[in-house]
Amino acid sequence: MPILPGSAIGVLGSGQLGRMFAIAARRMGYRVHTLSPDEDTPTGQVADVEVNAPYEDLDAVCKFARAVSVVTFEFENVPAETAAAAARCAPVRPAGHVLHTTQHRLREKTFLSNAGLPVTAFRRVASLDELIRAARELGLPAILKTAGFGYDGKGQYRILGEADLPAAWKAVGESEAVLEAFVDFDCEISVVAARSVHGEFVHFGAVENQHRNGILDITIAPARVSNKIGSEAVEIAREVLEKLDVVGVLCVEFFVCKDGRLLINELAPRPHNSGHFTFDANITSQFEQQLRAVCALPFGAVTQLAPAAMANLLGDLWNEHEPDWVAAASVADVKLHLYGKLSARPGRKMGHLTALARDTEQALADVQRARAMLVRNPESKPAL
Ligand code: AMP
């Protein structure tokens, strides 16, 4: 049974992903409730109801879920018990098993390799001895990552030689971790896709991602890769969503190896930063597809109206002065998104810009020019 406009949707988490979801949902006449431990949040500022409670407060989670027709999330690192508590009181989409797999790097990689999907070579390590053995098996350089929670390059340690192993083991807290072979990739791409309660699949094609310090910096849509690589990535994404039985949106991030092989780096079971351009560039955005998926409505068209590029605005841009919004607004084909975060810290995602143009090179040049114009004082210019 579809959940119709006028109904309330619950969002666990309260960041920018929930904010853009809430904007899409309110546009279609839904009400939005959000729950997180924070107040005056990016999602809460545009939601109908902002509940302020820790994710561990299962009574609050149940009460929250009882007040809505369906619960979804914008933050996958909520405890499994939170998703389970919500599921006792309302449908949760995607279901808790999707969270369980994707919020833990080791479980995610094990699922992918058991499913026969291409994933970066990895080993589970639970002691320094195991780490030394794994490093010999995989070869160096390699990257040691915490097995559990981690995003945007957090909880990672690059190992260049054997001498780095003890420090790396300390850096991940001397607890269960994943050693990953270092991939000397050609580029990084991702596919944001959605799957309905009936198993229908839609996708936004392969897009190209450039990272800086482990954080997404630029997305170029479509990716500048061959059609063969683009369609292979989409087929892998289709398999991931089917095998994980996802109802909702999921992003698959890939490395494109020098020989053209694709390796999955990571999954995110929700709209993703690399799909933000769809808000301006596609007939239906990733956020609206999430809404349609969780409400069991038919999907909208994913048609992209023009080549696009997205640039993140991190807290570093605030530097000493408020960025020059007027200057950036003077680039007419660039759309400004700000998330309403109360304080700008280095590395914090504060907003993004999306440029639409006749080709991707132009979109990329425009979005970079607009971002550079935000900086008032060239003396204290952060690296852009
Ligand atoms: P992650 O948080 O695991 O997605 O890592 C953030 C970024 O670090 C990735 O998007 C890559 O740019 C880089 N990275 C992570 N793992 C590897 C790897 N095994 N080989 C090369 N680069 C990596």
Tab-separated table of C-alpha atoms and ligand atoms in Angstrom:
chain	number	residue	atom	x	y	z
A	1	MET	CA	0.000	0.000	0.000
A	2	PRO	CA	1.511	3.343	-0.973
A	3	ILE	CA	2.049	5.913	1.761
A	4	LEU	CA	0.329	8.984	0.399
A	5	PRO	CA	1.109	12.719	0.542
A	6	GLY	CA	-0.076	14.161	3.850
A	7	SER	CA	1.486	11.248	5.758
A	8	ALA	CA	4.447	11.752	8.086
A	9	ILE	CA	7.856	10.239	7.307
A	10	GLY	CA	10.409	9.674	10.070
A	11	VAL	CA	14.101	10.276	9.391
A	12	LEU	CA	16.758	8.904	11.757
A	13	GLY	CA	19.631	11.364	11.637
A	14	SER	CA	19.522	15.103	11.114
A	15	GLY	CA	22.294	16.188	8.736
A	16	GLN	CA	22.274	17.604	5.217
A	17	LEU	CA	21.053	14.368	3.634
A	18	GLY	CA	17.945	14.481	5.824
A	19	ARG	CA	17.551	18.175	5.050
A	20	MET	CA	17.482	17.633	1.290
A	21	PHE	CA	15.205	14.602	1.773
A	22	ALA	CA	12.871	16.756	3.880
A	23	ILE	CA	12.803	19.493	1.224
A	24	ALA	CA	11.866	16.898	-1.429
A	25	ALA	CA	9.245	15.332	0.856
A	26	ARG	CA	7.645	18.612	1.887
A	27	ARG	CA	7.467	19.679	-1.745
A	28	MET	CA	5.278	16.636	-2.353
A	29	GLY	CA	3.066	17.398	0.639
A	30	TYR	CA	4.509	14.969	3.175
A	31	ARG	CA	5.306	15.824	6.755
A	32	VAL	CA	8.780	15.070	8.055
A	33	HIS	CA	9.883	14.140	11.574
A	34	THR	CA	13.567	13.804	12.431
A	35	LEU	CA	15.275	12.205	15.432
A	36	SER	CA	18.886	12.750	16.507
A	37	PRO	CA	20.807	13.725	19.643
A	38	ASP	CA	21.262	17.293	18.342
A	39	GLU	CA	19.183	20.468	18.252
A	40	ASP	CA	18.558	23.083	15.538
A	41	THR	CA	19.907	20.629	12.997
A	42	PRO	CA	20.135	20.863	9.189
A	43	THR	CA	17.149	18.457	8.939
A	44	GLY	CA	15.294	19.837	11.956
A	45	GLN	CA	15.317	23.353	10.489
A	46	VAL	CA	13.141	22.221	7.569
A	47	ALA	CA	11.241	19.324	9.192
A	48	ASP	CA	7.792	19.573	10.783
A	49	VAL	CA	8.997	17.929	13.982
A	50	GLU	CA	12.507	17.719	15.434
A	51	VAL	CA	12.913	15.132	18.193
A	52	ASN	CA	16.002	15.513	20.298
A	53	ALA	CA	16.988	12.137	21.822
A	54	PRO	CA	19.978	9.810	21.868
A	55	TYR	CA	19.731	6.893	19.402
A	56	GLU	CA	20.078	4.571	22.417
A	57	ASP	CA	16.840	5.892	23.971
A	58	LEU	CA	14.681	3.099	22.564
A	59	ASP	CA	11.475	4.395	24.193
A	60	ALA	CA	11.952	7.728	22.424
A	61	VAL	CA	12.707	5.879	19.161
A	62	CYS	CA	9.493	3.822	19.493
A	63	LYS	CA	7.421	6.901	20.274
A	64	PHE	CA	8.983	8.636	17.273
A	65	ALA	CA	8.227	5.674	14.973
A	66	ARG	CA	4.616	5.391	16.188
A	67	ALA	CA	3.972	8.975	15.086
A	68	VAL	CA	4.971	8.345	11.427
A	69	SER	CA	3.916	6.034	8.565
A	70	VAL	CA	7.434	4.876	7.673
A	71	VAL	CA	10.931	5.359	9.056
A	72	THR	CA	14.000	5.891	6.900
A	73	PHE	CA	17.452	7.206	7.760
A	74	GLU	CA	20.055	9.593	6.508
A	75	PHE	CA	22.807	8.362	8.828
A	76	GLU	CA	23.644	4.658	8.685
A	77	ASN	CA	25.637	4.487	11.889
A	78	VAL	CA	22.603	4.287	14.156
A	79	PRO	CA	22.852	1.265	16.474
A	80	ALA	CA	21.175	-1.936	15.237
A	81	GLU	CA	18.898	-1.842	18.329
A	82	THR	CA	17.616	1.585	17.259
A	83	ALA	CA	16.554	0.294	13.838
A	84	ALA	CA	15.036	-2.796	15.511
A	85	ALA	CA	13.095	-0.659	18.019
A	86	ALA	CA	11.766	1.537	15.204
A	87	ALA	CA	10.800	-1.576	13.214
A	88	ARG	CA	8.568	-2.754	16.077
A	89	CYS	CA	6.512	0.429	15.686
A	90	ALA	CA	6.599	1.266	11.932
A	91	PRO	CA	7.995	-0.069	8.653
A	92	VAL	CA	11.713	0.786	8.342
A	93	ARG	CA	13.097	1.222	4.806
A	94	PRO	CA	15.758	0.167	4.015
A	95	ALA	CA	15.455	-2.618	6.603
A	96	GLY	CA	17.815	-3.080	9.551
A	97	HIS	CA	19.800	-5.857	7.809
A	98	VAL	CA	20.987	-3.314	5.196
A	99	LEU	CA	22.268	-1.056	7.981
A	100	HIS	CA	23.837	-3.981	9.791
A	101	THR	CA	25.880	-4.963	6.718
A	102	THR	CA	26.879	-1.513	5.511
A	103	GLN	CA	27.747	0.147	8.817
A	104	HIS	CA	30.618	-2.255	9.373
A	105	ARG	CA	33.452	-2.306	6.847
A	106	LEU	CA	34.424	-5.909	7.479
A	107	ARG	CA	30.842	-7.220	7.223
A	108	GLU	CA	30.332	-5.156	4.069
A	109	LYS	CA	33.466	-6.447	2.367
A	110	THR	CA	32.722	-10.026	3.413
A	111	PHE	CA	29.176	-9.733	2.015
A	112	LEU	CA	30.497	-8.323	-1.280
A	113	SER	CA	33.188	-10.945	-1.754
A	114	ASN	CA	30.809	-13.799	-0.796
A	115	ALA	CA	28.364	-12.417	-3.376
A	116	GLY	CA	31.099	-12.695	-6.015
A	117	LEU	CA	31.281	-8.910	-6.455
A	118	PRO	CA	34.637	-7.246	-7.177
A	119	VAL	CA	36.106	-5.751	-4.044
A	120	THR	CA	39.575	-4.446	-3.091
A	121	ALA	CA	41.761	-7.273	-1.717
A	122	PHE	CA	41.474	-7.244	2.093
A	123	ARG	CA	42.284	-9.173	5.260
A	124	ARG	CA	40.685	-9.078	8.705
A	125	VAL	CA	43.267	-8.371	11.386
A	126	ALA	CA	42.757	-8.614	15.131
A	127	SER	CA	46.345	-8.329	16.427
A	128	LEU	CA	49.667	-6.814	15.444
A	129	ASP	CA	50.943	-10.292	14.481
A	130	GLU	CA	47.979	-10.765	12.156
A	131	LEU	CA	48.598	-7.329	10.706
A	132	ILE	CA	52.234	-8.208	9.958
A	133	ARG	CA	51.156	-11.470	8.315
A	134	ALA	CA	48.391	-9.740	6.303
A	135	ALA	CA	50.813	-7.045	5.126
A	136	ARG	CA	53.142	-9.760	3.807
A	137	GLU	CA	50.254	-11.479	2.002
A	138	LEU	CA	48.733	-8.347	0.438
A	139	GLY	CA	51.967	-6.440	-0.062
A	140	LEU	CA	52.672	-2.792	0.761
A	141	PRO	CA	51.654	-0.003	0.487
A	142	ALA	CA	48.298	-0.780	2.071
A	143	ILE	CA	45.625	0.992	4.107
A	144	LEU	CA	44.518	-0.083	7.561
A	145	LYS	CA	40.906	0.843	8.337
A	146	THR	CA	38.803	0.360	11.455
A	147	ALA	CA	36.397	-2.560	10.981
A	148	GLY	CA	33.458	-0.603	12.317
A	149	PHE	CA	32.231	2.947	11.919
A	150	GLY	CA	34.201	5.222	9.638
A	151	TYR	CA	33.530	7.651	6.850
A	152	ASP	CA	35.247	10.409	4.889
A	153	GLY	CA	38.645	8.840	5.369
A	154	LYS	CA	38.295	8.752	9.172
A	155	GLY	CA	39.767	5.776	11.040
A	156	GLN	CA	42.292	5.102	8.268
A	157	TYR	CA	46.031	4.762	8.293
A	158	ARG	CA	48.275	4.528	5.246
A	159	ILE	CA	51.099	1.985	5.592
A	160	LEU	CA	54.077	2.508	3.322
A	161	GLY	CA	56.574	0.055	4.797
A	162	GLU	CA	56.812	-2.635	7.500
A	163	ALA	CA	58.196	-0.057	9.939
A	164	ASP	CA	54.759	1.683	9.935
A	165	LEU	CA	52.868	-1.388	11.146
A	166	PRO	CA	53.047	-0.856	14.935
A	167	ALA	CA	51.990	2.810	14.615
A	168	ALA	CA	49.143	1.842	12.274
A	169	TRP	CA	47.920	-0.775	14.732
A	170	LYS	CA	47.927	1.862	17.504
A	171	ALA	CA	46.141	4.359	15.238
A	172	VAL	CA	43.142	2.045	14.759
A	173	GLY	CA	42.885	1.558	18.523
A	174	GLU	CA	44.476	-1.927	18.565
A	175	SER	CA	41.113	-3.459	17.777
A	176	GLU	CA	39.557	-5.402	14.887
A	177	ALA	CA	40.502	-3.785	11.591
A	178	VAL	CA	40.658	-4.381	7.845
A	179	LEU	CA	43.897	-4.221	5.908
A	180	GLU	CA	43.240	-3.199	2.320
A	181	ALA	CA	45.618	-3.396	-0.614
A	182	PHE	CA	46.419	0.086	-1.881
A	183	VAL	CA	44.750	0.593	-5.262
A	184	ASP	CA	46.703	2.675	-7.743
A	185	PHE	CA	43.506	3.752	-9.476
A	186	ASP	CA	42.895	5.699	-12.645
A	187	CYS	CA	39.862	7.471	-11.136
A	188	GLU	CA	37.009	6.986	-8.682
A	189	ILE	CA	33.380	6.683	-9.758
A	190	SER	CA	30.096	5.966	-8.032
A	191	VAL	CA	26.581	4.901	-8.924
A	192	VAL	CA	23.613	6.131	-6.908
A	193	ALA	CA	20.636	3.850	-7.449
A	194	ALA	CA	17.222	3.147	-5.966
A	195	ARG	CA	15.115	0.020	-5.598
A	196	SER	CA	11.398	-0.167	-4.879
A	197	VAL	CA	9.367	-2.504	-2.656
A	198	HIS	CA	8.510	-4.359	-5.898
A	199	GLY	CA	12.169	-4.729	-6.917
A	200	GLU	CA	12.190	-2.028	-9.634
A	201	PHE	CA	15.642	-0.507	-10.101
A	202	VAL	CA	16.583	3.003	-11.276
A	203	HIS	CA	20.003	4.662	-11.327
A	204	PHE	CA	21.668	8.005	-12.024
A	205	GLY	CA	24.512	6.558	-14.089
A	206	ALA	CA	28.210	6.533	-13.235
A	207	VAL	CA	29.648	9.808	-11.932
A	208	GLU	CA	33.268	10.716	-11.330
A	209	ASN	CA	34.520	11.668	-7.881
A	210	GLN	CA	37.637	13.533	-6.835
A	211	HIS	CA	38.614	13.379	-3.164
A	212	ARG	CA	40.803	15.614	-1.069
A	213	ASN	CA	42.121	14.364	2.289
A	214	GLY	CA	39.738	11.404	2.041
A	215	ILE	CA	36.678	13.689	1.677
A	216	LEU	CA	34.679	14.066	-1.531
A	217	ASP	CA	35.638	17.340	-3.181
A	218	ILE	CA	34.192	17.324	-6.708
A	219	THR	CA	31.661	15.187	-8.587
A	220	ILE	CA	31.468	15.273	-12.381
A	221	ALA	CA	28.289	13.888	-13.958
A	222	PRO	CA	28.386	11.897	-16.122
A	223	ALA	CA	31.789	10.311	-15.375
A	224	ARG	CA	34.454	10.702	-18.050
A	225	VAL	CA	34.813	6.941	-18.503
A	226	SER	CA	33.961	4.614	-21.410
A	227	ASN	CA	30.366	3.441	-21.859
A	228	LYS	CA	31.585	-0.063	-21.077
A	229	ILE	CA	32.943	0.934	-17.672
A	230	GLY	CA	29.860	3.067	-16.947
A	231	SER	CA	27.429	0.264	-17.729
A	232	GLU	CA	29.497	-2.325	-15.857
A	233	ALA	CA	29.349	-0.103	-12.768
A	234	VAL	CA	25.568	0.182	-13.105
A	235	GLU	CA	25.207	-3.613	-13.446
A	236	ILE	CA	27.312	-4.149	-10.319
A	237	ALA	CA	25.172	-1.585	-8.462
A	238	ARG	CA	22.025	-3.431	-9.604
A	239	GLU	CA	23.414	-6.681	-8.177
A	240	VAL	CA	24.338	-5.012	-4.892
A	241	LEU	CA	20.845	-3.561	-4.396
A	242	GLU	CA	19.212	-6.880	-5.319
A	243	LYS	CA	21.468	-9.085	-3.225
A	244	LEU	CA	21.155	-6.776	-0.227
A	245	ASP	CA	17.391	-6.523	-0.843
A	246	VAL	CA	17.479	-2.734	-0.496
A	247	VAL	CA	14.291	-0.682	-0.506
A	248	GLY	CA	15.497	2.881	-0.862
A	249	VAL	CA	18.623	4.531	-2.225
A	250	LEU	CA	22.134	3.117	-2.110
A	251	CYS	CA	25.424	4.400	-3.474
A	252	VAL	CA	28.241	2.140	-4.646
A	253	GLU	CA	31.682	3.766	-4.764
A	254	PHE	CA	34.288	2.232	-7.084
A	255	PHE	CA	37.935	2.476	-7.971
A	256	VAL	CA	38.578	2.291	-11.714
A	257	CYS	CA	41.904	0.446	-11.997
A	258	LYS	CA	44.494	1.310	-14.631
A	259	ASP	CA	43.515	-1.834	-16.583
A	260	GLY	CA	39.826	-0.796	-16.582
A	261	ARG	CA	38.746	-3.245	-13.849
A	262	LEU	CA	36.235	-1.975	-11.302
A	263	LEU	CA	36.678	-2.586	-7.578
A	264	ILE	CA	34.028	-1.645	-5.026
A	265	ASN	CA	35.446	0.610	-2.320
A	266	GLU	CA	32.353	1.296	-0.240
A	267	LEU	CA	28.566	1.190	0.004
A	268	ALA	CA	26.327	3.868	1.521
A	269	PRO	CA	22.695	2.776	2.080
A	270	ARG	CA	21.185	6.255	1.555
A	271	PRO	CA	21.471	9.263	-0.739
A	272	HIS	CA	25.118	10.176	-1.176
A	273	ASN	CA	27.196	13.311	-1.566
A	274	SER	CA	28.100	12.184	-5.099
A	275	GLY	CA	24.363	12.309	-5.967
A	276	HIS	CA	23.750	15.885	-4.772
A	277	PHE	CA	23.908	17.190	-8.344
A	278	THR	CA	20.638	15.323	-9.046
A	279	PHE	CA	18.798	17.906	-6.932
A	280	ASP	CA	19.353	20.470	-9.701
A	281	ALA	CA	20.299	18.414	-12.736
A	282	ASN	CA	17.757	15.559	-12.903
A	283	ILE	CA	14.005	15.380	-13.368
A	284	THR	CA	13.839	13.386	-10.127
A	285	SER	CA	16.558	13.779	-7.482
A	286	GLN	CA	18.101	11.025	-5.373
A	287	PHE	CA	16.153	12.432	-2.403
A	288	GLU	CA	12.811	12.249	-4.180
A	289	GLN	CA	13.609	8.675	-5.287
A	290	GLN	CA	14.294	7.785	-1.649
A	291	LEU	CA	10.922	9.272	-0.733
A	292	ARG	CA	9.172	7.422	-3.561
A	293	ALA	CA	10.912	4.146	-2.639
A	294	VAL	CA	10.064	4.286	1.065
A	295	CYS	CA	6.481	5.383	0.331
A	296	ALA	CA	5.995	2.651	-2.324
A	297	LEU	CA	5.224	5.231	-5.008
A	298	PRO	CA	6.376	4.672	-8.618
A	299	PHE	CA	9.832	6.110	-9.363
A	300	GLY	CA	10.188	9.406	-11.239
A	301	ALA	CA	12.306	9.787	-14.376
A	302	VAL	CA	16.053	9.952	-13.691
A	303	THR	CA	16.769	11.912	-16.889
A	304	GLN	CA	19.684	14.324	-16.455
A	305	LEU	CA	18.832	17.703	-17.987
A	306	ALA	CA	22.426	18.857	-18.571
A	307	PRO	CA	26.013	17.834	-17.803
A	308	ALA	CA	26.803	18.851	-14.232
A	309	ALA	CA	29.560	19.272	-11.671
A	310	MET	CA	29.276	19.584	-7.899
A	311	ALA	CA	31.843	21.127	-5.543
A	312	ASN	CA	31.643	20.688	-1.781
A	313	LEU	CA	31.946	23.694	0.492
A	314	LEU	CA	33.871	22.647	3.581
A	315	GLY	CA	34.255	24.630	6.787
A	316	ASP	CA	37.827	25.499	5.731
A	317	LEU	CA	36.327	28.046	3.322
A	318	TRP	CA	35.128	30.156	6.240
A	319	ASN	CA	38.720	30.666	7.249
A	320	GLU	CA	38.623	34.189	8.750
A	321	HIS	CA	35.699	35.668	6.845
A	322	GLU	CA	32.206	34.611	5.865
A	323	PRO	CA	32.449	33.441	2.230
A	324	ASP	CA	31.411	35.960	-0.423
A	325	TRP	CA	27.944	34.642	-1.274
A	326	VAL	CA	27.142	37.587	-3.544
A	327	ALA	CA	30.164	36.911	-5.751
A	328	ALA	CA	29.316	33.224	-6.037
A	329	ALA	CA	25.689	34.053	-6.830
A	330	SER	CA	26.897	36.065	-9.832
A	331	VAL	CA	27.702	32.816	-11.695
A	332	ALA	CA	24.200	32.361	-13.051
A	333	ASP	CA	24.340	28.649	-13.915
A	334	VAL	CA	25.627	27.672	-10.477
A	335	LYS	CA	23.224	26.731	-7.693
A	336	LEU	CA	24.177	27.329	-4.058
A	337	HIS	CA	23.143	24.905	-1.318
A	338	LEU	CA	23.866	25.614	2.343
A	339	TYR	CA	22.955	23.211	5.094
A	340	GLY	CA	22.237	25.619	7.950
A	341	LYS	CA	25.040	24.288	10.155
A	342	LEU	CA	25.701	26.595	13.059
A	343	SER	CA	29.494	26.450	13.120
A	344	ALA	CA	32.094	25.997	10.393
A	345	ARG	CA	34.950	23.651	11.265
A	346	PRO	CA	37.734	22.516	8.929
A	347	GLY	CA	36.615	19.408	7.037
A	348	ARG	CA	32.924	19.920	7.942
A	349	LYS	CA	30.510	19.768	4.995
A	350	MET	CA	28.700	23.129	5.110
A	351	GLY	CA	27.150	23.195	1.643
A	352	HIS	CA	27.806	22.590	-2.030
A	353	LEU	CA	27.608	24.224	-5.439
A	354	THR	CA	26.190	22.604	-8.561
A	355	ALA	CA	26.917	23.869	-12.054
A	356	LEU	CA	24.962	22.869	-15.170
A	357	ALA	CA	26.596	23.507	-18.532
A	358	ARG	CA	26.756	22.342	-22.149
A	359	ASP	CA	29.492	19.815	-21.291
A	360	THR	CA	31.167	18.428	-18.194
A	361	GLU	CA	34.420	20.375	-18.724
A	362	GLN	CA	32.486	23.648	-18.709
A	363	ALA	CA	30.437	22.587	-15.670
A	364	LEU	CA	33.652	21.684	-13.834
A	365	ALA	CA	35.301	25.006	-14.742
A	366	ASP	CA	32.192	26.980	-13.664
A	367	VAL	CA	31.786	25.256	-10.331
A	368	GLN	CA	35.474	25.687	-9.509
A	369	ARG	CA	35.388	29.360	-10.528
A	370	ALA	CA	32.304	29.998	-8.380
A	371	ARG	CA	33.931	28.283	-5.405
A	372	ALA	CA	37.118	30.296	-5.793
A	373	MET	CA	34.998	33.481	-5.818
A	374	LEU	CA	33.696	32.644	-2.357
A	375	VAL	CA	37.067	33.343	-0.809
A	376	ARG	CA	37.275	37.028	0.193
A	377	ASN	CA	40.865	37.264	1.237
A	378	PRO	CA	43.260	35.728	-1.289
A	379	GLU	CA	46.069	36.005	1.295
A	380	SER	CA	44.394	33.455	3.521
A	381	LYS	CA	43.070	31.358	0.663
A	382	PRO	CA	42.636	27.672	1.547
A	383	ALA	CA	43.700	25.125	-1.091
A	384	LEU	CA	40.802	24.857	-3.548
B	1	AMP	P1	36.878	5.584	2.315
B	1	AMP	O1	36.457	6.413	3.512
B	1	AMP	O2	37.258	4.185	2.664
B	1	AMP	O3	35.900	5.670	1.198
B	1	AMP	O4	38.205	6.277	1.755
B	1	AMP	C1	38.223	7.637	1.358
B	1	AMP	C2	39.144	7.812	0.161
B	1	AMP	O5	40.478	7.351	0.468
B	1	AMP	C3	38.728	7.007	-1.059
B	1	AMP	O6	37.705	7.627	-1.769
B	1	AMP	C4	40.061	6.961	-1.803
B	1	AMP	O7	40.318	8.190	-2.452
B	1	AMP	C5	41.060	6.753	-0.690
B	1	AMP	N1	41.236	5.288	-0.468
B	1	AMP	C6	40.549	4.517	0.405
B	1	AMP	N2	40.915	3.213	0.316
B	1	AMP	C7	41.858	3.132	-0.638
B	1	AMP	C8	42.621	2.064	-1.218
B	1	AMP	N3	42.505	0.784	-0.799
B	1	AMP	N4	43.503	2.370	-2.216
B	1	AMP	C9	43.662	3.650	-2.635
B	1	AMP	N5	42.983	4.702	-2.126
B	1	AMP	C10	42.084	4.476	-1.154
